[in-house]
Amino acid sequence: MDKTVNSAVNQAVSDLGSYIRTQRANAQISVRQLAKRAGVSNPYLSQVERGLRKPSAEILQQIAKALRISAEALYVQAGILESREGGPVVDAVLADADLSERQKQVLLDIYASFRREQDGEPGHPAPGNSHRPEATTPEIEE
């Protein structure tokens, strides 16, 4: 592996560790508490936070669940997934620890549909051309 790629990987691992540390601090829990909740050892989690270890997707999911944040957010930080477009609204929904993963996805789907409508995608009214259809009751899938 050349030095540039190796340096980029090391920086990504370090950034991931910093992100996890920040989320843990925001949740006001200790490394020991997070390690216990995530089912990993305290020294391992400490190494992850310091950028010395790159956790697997499974461990990231456990950490996300323990922090009550979106696993997707950690996957993006780890470079496993590409970041979604959407900006601060999407970030806020994904960061809301009081919402379940399903609730987050429903909100993001609704938000995306509003954005498509605003952008005037085919099949959706363009800005200024909106019309109100007759009142209907939306169907919600369980």
Short mmCIF file of N, CA and C in Angstrom, two decimals:
data_model
loop_
_atom_site.label_atom_id
_atom_site.label_comp_id
_atom_site.label_asym_id
_atom_site.label_seq_id
_atom_site.Cartn_x
_atom_site.Cartn_y
_atom_site.Cartn_z
N MET A 1 0.85 -1.17 0.00
CA MET A 1 0.00 0.00 0.00
C MET A 1 0.90 1.23 0.00
N ASP A 2 0.58 2.19 -0.89
CA ASP A 2 1.45 3.36 -0.90
C ASP A 2 1.16 4.29 0.28
N LYS A 3 2.08 5.21 0.53
CA LYS A 3 1.99 6.05 1.72
C LYS A 3 0.75 6.95 1.72
N THR A 4 0.34 7.43 0.54
CA THR A 4 -0.83 8.31 0.46
C THR A 4 -2.09 7.58 0.87
N VAL A 5 -2.29 6.36 0.36
CA VAL A 5 -3.47 5.57 0.70
C VAL A 5 -3.44 5.20 2.18
N ASN A 6 -2.29 4.77 2.67
CA ASN A 6 -2.14 4.41 4.07
C ASN A 6 -2.45 5.60 4.97
N SER A 7 -1.97 6.78 4.59
CA SER A 7 -2.23 7.98 5.37
C SER A 7 -3.72 8.31 5.37
N ALA A 8 -4.40 8.15 4.24
CA ALA A 8 -5.84 8.43 4.14
C ALA A 8 -6.63 7.47 5.01
N VAL A 9 -6.24 6.20 5.01
CA VAL A 9 -6.92 5.20 5.84
C VAL A 9 -6.74 5.54 7.31
N ASN A 10 -5.51 5.87 7.70
CA ASN A 10 -5.23 6.23 9.10
C ASN A 10 -6.04 7.46 9.52
N GLN A 11 -6.15 8.45 8.62
CA GLN A 11 -6.92 9.65 8.93
C GLN A 11 -8.40 9.31 9.09
N ALA A 12 -8.94 8.44 8.23
CA ALA A 12 -10.36 8.05 8.30
C ALA A 12 -10.65 7.32 9.61
N VAL A 13 -9.73 6.45 10.03
CA VAL A 13 -9.90 5.72 11.29
C VAL A 13 -9.86 6.70 12.46
N SER A 14 -8.95 7.65 12.40
CA SER A 14 -8.84 8.66 13.45
C SER A 14 -10.11 9.52 13.51
N ASP A 15 -10.62 9.92 12.33
CA ASP A 15 -11.84 10.73 12.28
C ASP A 15 -13.03 9.95 12.84
N LEU A 16 -13.10 8.66 12.53
CA LEU A 16 -14.17 7.82 13.06
C LEU A 16 -14.10 7.77 14.58
N GLY A 17 -12.92 7.58 15.11
CA GLY A 17 -12.74 7.54 16.56
C GLY A 17 -13.16 8.84 17.22
N SER A 18 -12.78 9.95 16.61
CA SER A 18 -13.17 11.26 17.14
C SER A 18 -14.68 11.43 17.11
N TYR A 19 -15.30 10.97 16.02
CA TYR A 19 -16.76 11.07 15.89
C TYR A 19 -17.45 10.26 16.99
N ILE A 20 -16.98 9.04 17.22
CA ILE A 20 -17.56 8.20 18.27
C ILE A 20 -17.37 8.85 19.63
N ARG A 21 -16.18 9.38 19.88
CA ARG A 21 -15.90 10.04 21.15
C ARG A 21 -16.84 11.23 21.36
N THR A 22 -17.05 12.03 20.30
CA THR A 22 -17.95 13.18 20.38
C THR A 22 -19.38 12.73 20.67
N GLN A 23 -19.84 11.68 19.99
CA GLN A 23 -21.19 11.18 20.21
C GLN A 23 -21.34 10.64 21.63
N ARG A 24 -20.31 9.99 22.13
CA ARG A 24 -20.34 9.47 23.51
C ARG A 24 -20.40 10.62 24.50
N ALA A 25 -19.62 11.66 24.25
CA ALA A 25 -19.63 12.83 25.13
C ALA A 25 -21.01 13.50 25.10
N ASN A 26 -21.59 13.60 23.92
CA ASN A 26 -22.94 14.19 23.80
C ASN A 26 -23.97 13.37 24.56
N ALA A 27 -23.79 12.05 24.59
CA ALA A 27 -24.70 11.17 25.32
C ALA A 27 -24.40 11.16 26.81
N GLN A 28 -23.31 11.79 27.19
CA GLN A 28 -22.87 11.91 28.59
C GLN A 28 -22.70 10.54 29.25
N ILE A 29 -21.97 9.66 28.55
CA ILE A 29 -21.64 8.36 29.12
C ILE A 29 -20.13 8.14 29.02
N SER A 30 -19.63 7.32 29.91
CA SER A 30 -18.19 7.05 29.95
C SER A 30 -17.82 5.98 28.91
N VAL A 31 -16.52 5.87 28.67
CA VAL A 31 -16.03 4.81 27.77
C VAL A 31 -16.45 3.45 28.31
N ARG A 32 -16.32 3.27 29.61
CA ARG A 32 -16.67 2.00 30.24
C ARG A 32 -18.16 1.69 30.04
N GLN A 33 -19.03 2.69 30.23
CA GLN A 33 -20.47 2.47 30.04
C GLN A 33 -20.80 2.13 28.59
N LEU A 34 -20.19 2.86 27.66
CA LEU A 34 -20.46 2.59 26.24
C LEU A 34 -19.95 1.21 25.85
N ALA A 35 -18.78 0.84 26.34
CA ALA A 35 -18.23 -0.48 26.03
C ALA A 35 -19.17 -1.58 26.52
N LYS A 36 -19.68 -1.42 27.72
CA LYS A 36 -20.60 -2.41 28.27
C LYS A 36 -21.88 -2.49 27.44
N ARG A 37 -22.46 -1.34 27.11
CA ARG A 37 -23.69 -1.30 26.32
C ARG A 37 -23.49 -1.88 24.92
N ALA A 38 -22.32 -1.65 24.35
CA ALA A 38 -22.04 -2.11 22.99
C ALA A 38 -21.54 -3.55 22.94
N GLY A 39 -21.21 -4.10 24.10
CA GLY A 39 -20.73 -5.47 24.15
C GLY A 39 -19.30 -5.65 23.65
N VAL A 40 -18.49 -4.61 23.87
CA VAL A 40 -17.07 -4.69 23.51
C VAL A 40 -16.25 -4.38 24.76
N SER A 41 -14.97 -4.68 24.70
CA SER A 41 -14.14 -4.42 25.87
C SER A 41 -13.80 -2.93 25.97
N ASN A 42 -13.59 -2.48 27.17
CA ASN A 42 -13.21 -1.10 27.42
C ASN A 42 -11.92 -0.73 26.68
N PRO A 43 -10.85 -1.56 26.75
CA PRO A 43 -9.61 -1.20 26.03
C PRO A 43 -9.82 -1.12 24.51
N TYR A 44 -10.64 -2.04 23.98
CA TYR A 44 -10.90 -2.02 22.53
C TYR A 44 -11.58 -0.72 22.13
N LEU A 45 -12.64 -0.34 22.86
CA LEU A 45 -13.36 0.89 22.54
C LEU A 45 -12.43 2.11 22.67
N SER A 46 -11.60 2.10 23.68
CA SER A 46 -10.64 3.18 23.86
C SER A 46 -9.71 3.29 22.64
N GLN A 47 -9.26 2.15 22.14
CA GLN A 47 -8.40 2.13 20.95
C GLN A 47 -9.15 2.65 19.72
N VAL A 48 -10.43 2.29 19.60
CA VAL A 48 -11.24 2.78 18.48
C VAL A 48 -11.33 4.31 18.55
N GLU A 49 -11.64 4.82 19.73
CA GLU A 49 -11.77 6.27 19.90
C GLU A 49 -10.46 7.01 19.62
N ARG A 50 -9.35 6.38 19.90
CA ARG A 50 -8.05 7.02 19.66
C ARG A 50 -7.55 6.80 18.24
N GLY A 51 -8.34 6.10 17.42
CA GLY A 51 -7.97 5.89 16.02
C GLY A 51 -6.94 4.80 15.81
N LEU A 52 -6.78 3.92 16.80
CA LEU A 52 -5.79 2.85 16.69
C LEU A 52 -6.39 1.56 16.11
N ARG A 53 -7.70 1.46 16.15
CA ARG A 53 -8.40 0.27 15.63
C ARG A 53 -9.52 0.71 14.73
N LYS A 54 -9.77 -0.07 13.67
CA LYS A 54 -10.91 0.18 12.79
C LYS A 54 -11.92 -0.93 13.04
N PRO A 55 -13.06 -0.59 13.65
CA PRO A 55 -14.05 -1.62 13.97
C PRO A 55 -14.79 -2.13 12.73
N SER A 56 -15.29 -3.34 12.83
CA SER A 56 -16.08 -3.93 11.74
C SER A 56 -17.44 -3.25 11.68
N ALA A 57 -18.18 -3.50 10.61
CA ALA A 57 -19.53 -2.96 10.47
C ALA A 57 -20.43 -3.45 11.60
N GLU A 58 -20.23 -4.70 12.02
CA GLU A 58 -21.04 -5.26 13.11
C GLU A 58 -20.77 -4.52 14.42
N ILE A 59 -19.53 -4.26 14.71
CA ILE A 59 -19.18 -3.53 15.94
C ILE A 59 -19.70 -2.10 15.86
N LEU A 60 -19.61 -1.48 14.68
CA LEU A 60 -20.15 -0.13 14.52
C LEU A 60 -21.65 -0.11 14.79
N GLN A 61 -22.34 -1.14 14.33
CA GLN A 61 -23.78 -1.21 14.57
C GLN A 61 -24.07 -1.32 16.07
N GLN A 62 -23.28 -2.12 16.78
CA GLN A 62 -23.45 -2.26 18.23
C GLN A 62 -23.18 -0.94 18.94
N ILE A 63 -22.15 -0.23 18.49
CA ILE A 63 -21.81 1.07 19.09
C ILE A 63 -22.94 2.07 18.81
N ALA A 64 -23.43 2.08 17.59
CA ALA A 64 -24.52 3.00 17.23
C ALA A 64 -25.76 2.73 18.08
N LYS A 65 -26.08 1.46 18.24
CA LYS A 65 -27.25 1.10 19.05
C LYS A 65 -27.05 1.55 20.50
N ALA A 66 -25.85 1.35 21.02
CA ALA A 66 -25.55 1.74 22.40
C ALA A 66 -25.61 3.25 22.58
N LEU A 67 -25.23 4.00 21.53
CA LEU A 67 -25.27 5.46 21.58
C LEU A 67 -26.64 6.01 21.19
N ARG A 68 -27.49 5.13 20.69
CA ARG A 68 -28.82 5.51 20.20
C ARG A 68 -28.70 6.53 19.07
N ILE A 69 -27.77 6.24 18.15
CA ILE A 69 -27.63 7.04 16.93
C ILE A 69 -27.77 6.10 15.75
N SER A 70 -27.84 6.66 14.58
CA SER A 70 -27.99 5.89 13.36
C SER A 70 -26.71 5.12 13.04
N ALA A 71 -26.86 3.83 12.76
CA ALA A 71 -25.71 3.04 12.32
C ALA A 71 -25.19 3.61 11.00
N GLU A 72 -26.10 4.13 10.19
CA GLU A 72 -25.72 4.71 8.91
C GLU A 72 -24.71 5.84 9.10
N ALA A 73 -24.91 6.65 10.12
CA ALA A 73 -23.99 7.76 10.39
C ALA A 73 -22.58 7.24 10.66
N LEU A 74 -22.49 6.16 11.42
CA LEU A 74 -21.17 5.58 11.69
C LEU A 74 -20.59 4.93 10.44
N TYR A 75 -21.43 4.28 9.64
CA TYR A 75 -20.95 3.66 8.40
C TYR A 75 -20.39 4.72 7.45
N VAL A 76 -21.04 5.86 7.39
CA VAL A 76 -20.54 6.96 6.54
C VAL A 76 -19.19 7.43 7.07
N GLN A 77 -19.11 7.63 8.39
CA GLN A 77 -17.85 8.07 9.00
C GLN A 77 -16.72 7.07 8.74
N ALA A 78 -17.07 5.77 8.74
CA ALA A 78 -16.07 4.72 8.55
C ALA A 78 -15.73 4.50 7.08
N GLY A 79 -16.49 5.13 6.18
CA GLY A 79 -16.24 4.96 4.75
C GLY A 79 -16.89 3.70 4.19
N ILE A 80 -17.77 3.08 4.94
CA ILE A 80 -18.47 1.88 4.48
C ILE A 80 -19.60 2.28 3.53
N LEU A 81 -20.27 3.39 3.84
CA LEU A 81 -21.34 3.93 3.00
C LEU A 81 -20.96 5.32 2.55
N GLU A 82 -21.52 5.72 1.41
CA GLU A 82 -21.34 7.09 0.97
C GLU A 82 -22.38 7.96 1.64
N SER A 83 -22.02 9.19 1.86
CA SER A 83 -22.93 10.13 2.52
C SER A 83 -24.12 10.42 1.63
N ARG A 84 -25.30 10.50 2.25
CA ARG A 84 -26.51 10.88 1.52
C ARG A 84 -26.53 12.38 1.32
N GLU A 85 -27.20 12.78 0.26
CA GLU A 85 -27.45 14.20 0.11
C GLU A 85 -28.58 14.56 1.05
N GLY A 86 -28.68 15.80 1.40
CA GLY A 86 -29.79 16.21 2.22
C GLY A 86 -29.45 17.31 3.18
N GLY A 87 -28.21 17.38 3.59
CA GLY A 87 -27.79 18.46 4.44
C GLY A 87 -28.26 18.36 5.87
N PRO A 88 -28.49 19.51 6.49
CA PRO A 88 -28.74 19.55 7.92
C PRO A 88 -30.03 18.85 8.36
N VAL A 89 -31.05 18.82 7.50
CA VAL A 89 -32.30 18.16 7.90
C VAL A 89 -32.06 16.66 8.05
N VAL A 90 -31.42 16.06 7.06
CA VAL A 90 -31.12 14.62 7.12
C VAL A 90 -30.21 14.33 8.30
N ASP A 91 -29.19 15.16 8.50
CA ASP A 91 -28.28 14.96 9.63
C ASP A 91 -29.02 15.02 10.96
N ALA A 92 -29.95 15.98 11.09
CA ALA A 92 -30.70 16.12 12.33
C ALA A 92 -31.59 14.91 12.60
N VAL A 93 -32.25 14.44 11.56
CA VAL A 93 -33.11 13.25 11.73
C VAL A 93 -32.27 12.06 12.13
N LEU A 94 -31.15 11.85 11.44
CA LEU A 94 -30.29 10.70 11.74
C LEU A 94 -29.68 10.79 13.13
N ALA A 95 -29.46 12.00 13.61
CA ALA A 95 -28.82 12.17 14.92
C ALA A 95 -29.80 12.12 16.09
N ASP A 96 -31.12 12.16 15.80
CA ASP A 96 -32.11 12.18 16.87
C ASP A 96 -32.18 10.84 17.58
N ALA A 97 -31.70 10.80 18.80
CA ALA A 97 -31.64 9.55 19.57
C ALA A 97 -33.01 9.09 20.05
N ASP A 98 -34.01 9.97 20.00
CA ASP A 98 -35.34 9.60 20.47
C ASP A 98 -36.19 8.92 19.41
N LEU A 99 -35.69 8.85 18.17
CA LEU A 99 -36.42 8.21 17.09
C LEU A 99 -35.87 6.82 16.82
N SER A 100 -36.75 5.88 16.49
CA SER A 100 -36.29 4.55 16.11
C SER A 100 -35.75 4.61 14.68
N GLU A 101 -35.04 3.58 14.27
CA GLU A 101 -34.51 3.54 12.90
C GLU A 101 -35.65 3.61 11.89
N ARG A 102 -36.75 2.93 12.18
CA ARG A 102 -37.91 2.93 11.27
C ARG A 102 -38.50 4.34 11.18
N GLN A 103 -38.66 5.02 12.30
CA GLN A 103 -39.19 6.38 12.30
C GLN A 103 -38.28 7.32 11.50
N LYS A 104 -36.98 7.16 11.68
CA LYS A 104 -36.04 7.99 10.92
C LYS A 104 -36.20 7.77 9.43
N GLN A 105 -36.32 6.50 9.03
CA GLN A 105 -36.44 6.20 7.60
C GLN A 105 -37.73 6.77 7.03
N VAL A 106 -38.84 6.67 7.77
CA VAL A 106 -40.11 7.23 7.31
C VAL A 106 -40.00 8.75 7.14
N LEU A 107 -39.42 9.41 8.13
CA LEU A 107 -39.24 10.86 8.03
C LEU A 107 -38.37 11.24 6.84
N LEU A 108 -37.29 10.50 6.63
CA LEU A 108 -36.40 10.80 5.51
C LEU A 108 -37.09 10.55 4.18
N ASP A 109 -37.92 9.52 4.09
CA ASP A 109 -38.66 9.24 2.86
C ASP A 109 -39.64 10.38 2.56
N ILE A 110 -40.33 10.85 3.59
CA ILE A 110 -41.27 11.97 3.41
C ILE A 110 -40.51 13.22 2.99
N TYR A 111 -39.42 13.49 3.67
CA TYR A 111 -38.61 14.67 3.33
C TYR A 111 -38.13 14.59 1.88
N ALA A 112 -37.66 13.42 1.47
CA ALA A 112 -37.19 13.25 0.09
C ALA A 112 -38.32 13.48 -0.91
N SER A 113 -39.53 13.03 -0.58
CA SER A 113 -40.64 13.24 -1.50
C SER A 113 -40.98 14.73 -1.62
N PHE A 114 -40.90 15.46 -0.50
CA PHE A 114 -41.12 16.91 -0.56
C PHE A 114 -40.04 17.59 -1.41
N ARG A 115 -38.80 17.15 -1.25
CA ARG A 115 -37.71 17.72 -2.04
C ARG A 115 -37.90 17.46 -3.53
N ARG A 116 -38.31 16.22 -3.87
CA ARG A 116 -38.56 15.91 -5.30
C ARG A 116 -39.68 16.79 -5.84
N GLU A 117 -40.72 16.99 -5.05
CA GLU A 117 -41.85 17.83 -5.46
C GLU A 117 -41.37 19.26 -5.68
N GLN A 118 -40.55 19.75 -4.77
CA GLN A 118 -40.03 21.11 -4.87
C GLN A 118 -39.15 21.28 -6.10
N ASP A 119 -38.38 20.23 -6.43
CA ASP A 119 -37.48 20.29 -7.58
C ASP A 119 -38.20 20.09 -8.90
N GLY A 120 -39.50 19.76 -8.84
CA GLY A 120 -40.28 19.61 -10.06
C GLY A 120 -39.94 18.38 -10.86
N GLU A 121 -39.62 17.28 -10.19
CA GLU A 121 -39.34 16.03 -10.90
C GLU A 121 -40.57 15.59 -11.66
N PRO A 122 -40.38 14.84 -12.76
CA PRO A 122 -41.52 14.35 -13.52
C PRO A 122 -42.50 13.62 -12.60
N GLY A 123 -43.77 13.92 -12.82
CA GLY A 123 -44.80 13.29 -12.01
C GLY A 123 -45.11 14.05 -10.75
N HIS A 124 -44.37 15.13 -10.53
CA HIS A 124 -44.58 15.96 -9.35
C HIS A 124 -44.73 17.40 -9.80
N PRO A 125 -45.61 18.18 -9.17
CA PRO A 125 -45.76 19.58 -9.59
C PRO A 125 -44.49 20.38 -9.34
N ALA A 126 -44.18 21.24 -10.25
CA ALA A 126 -43.02 22.12 -10.11
C ALA A 126 -43.39 23.27 -9.17
N PRO A 127 -42.40 23.96 -8.63
CA PRO A 127 -42.69 25.09 -7.75
C PRO A 127 -43.61 26.08 -8.45
N GLY A 128 -44.61 26.56 -7.73
CA GLY A 128 -45.55 27.50 -8.31
C GLY A 128 -46.69 26.85 -9.07
N ASN A 129 -46.56 25.58 -9.39
CA ASN A 129 -47.60 24.86 -10.11
C ASN A 129 -48.31 23.86 -9.22
N SER A 130 -48.14 24.01 -7.93
CA SER A 130 -48.73 23.01 -7.05
C SER A 130 -50.24 23.17 -7.03
N HIS A 131 -50.89 22.07 -6.88
CA HIS A 131 -52.34 22.06 -6.76
C HIS A 131 -52.71 21.12 -5.64
N ARG A 132 -53.82 21.37 -5.03
CA ARG A 132 -54.23 20.52 -3.93
C ARG A 132 -55.18 19.46 -4.45
N PRO A 133 -54.80 18.19 -4.35
CA PRO A 133 -55.72 17.14 -4.74
C PRO A 133 -56.83 17.04 -3.71
N GLU A 134 -57.89 16.36 -4.08
CA GLU A 134 -58.97 16.15 -3.13
C GLU A 134 -58.40 15.45 -1.91
N ALA A 135 -59.00 15.72 -0.78
CA ALA A 135 -58.51 15.14 0.48
C ALA A 135 -58.57 13.61 0.42
N THR A 136 -57.48 13.01 0.74
CA THR A 136 -57.42 11.55 0.81
C THR A 136 -56.75 11.17 2.11
N THR A 137 -56.98 9.97 2.52
CA THR A 137 -56.34 9.46 3.72
C THR A 137 -55.12 8.67 3.30
N PRO A 138 -53.95 9.08 3.73
CA PRO A 138 -52.74 8.35 3.32
C PRO A 138 -52.73 6.96 3.95
N GLU A 139 -52.19 6.03 3.20
CA GLU A 139 -52.05 4.68 3.73
C GLU A 139 -50.66 4.54 4.30
N ILE A 140 -50.59 4.03 5.49
CA ILE A 140 -49.30 3.83 6.15
C ILE A 140 -49.07 2.34 6.30
N GLU A 141 -47.93 1.90 5.77
CA GLU A 141 -47.59 0.49 5.88
C GLU A 141 -47.03 0.22 7.26
N GLU A 142 -47.40 -0.87 7.82
CA GLU A 142 -46.87 -1.28 9.13
C GLU A 142 -45.70 -2.19 8.93
#
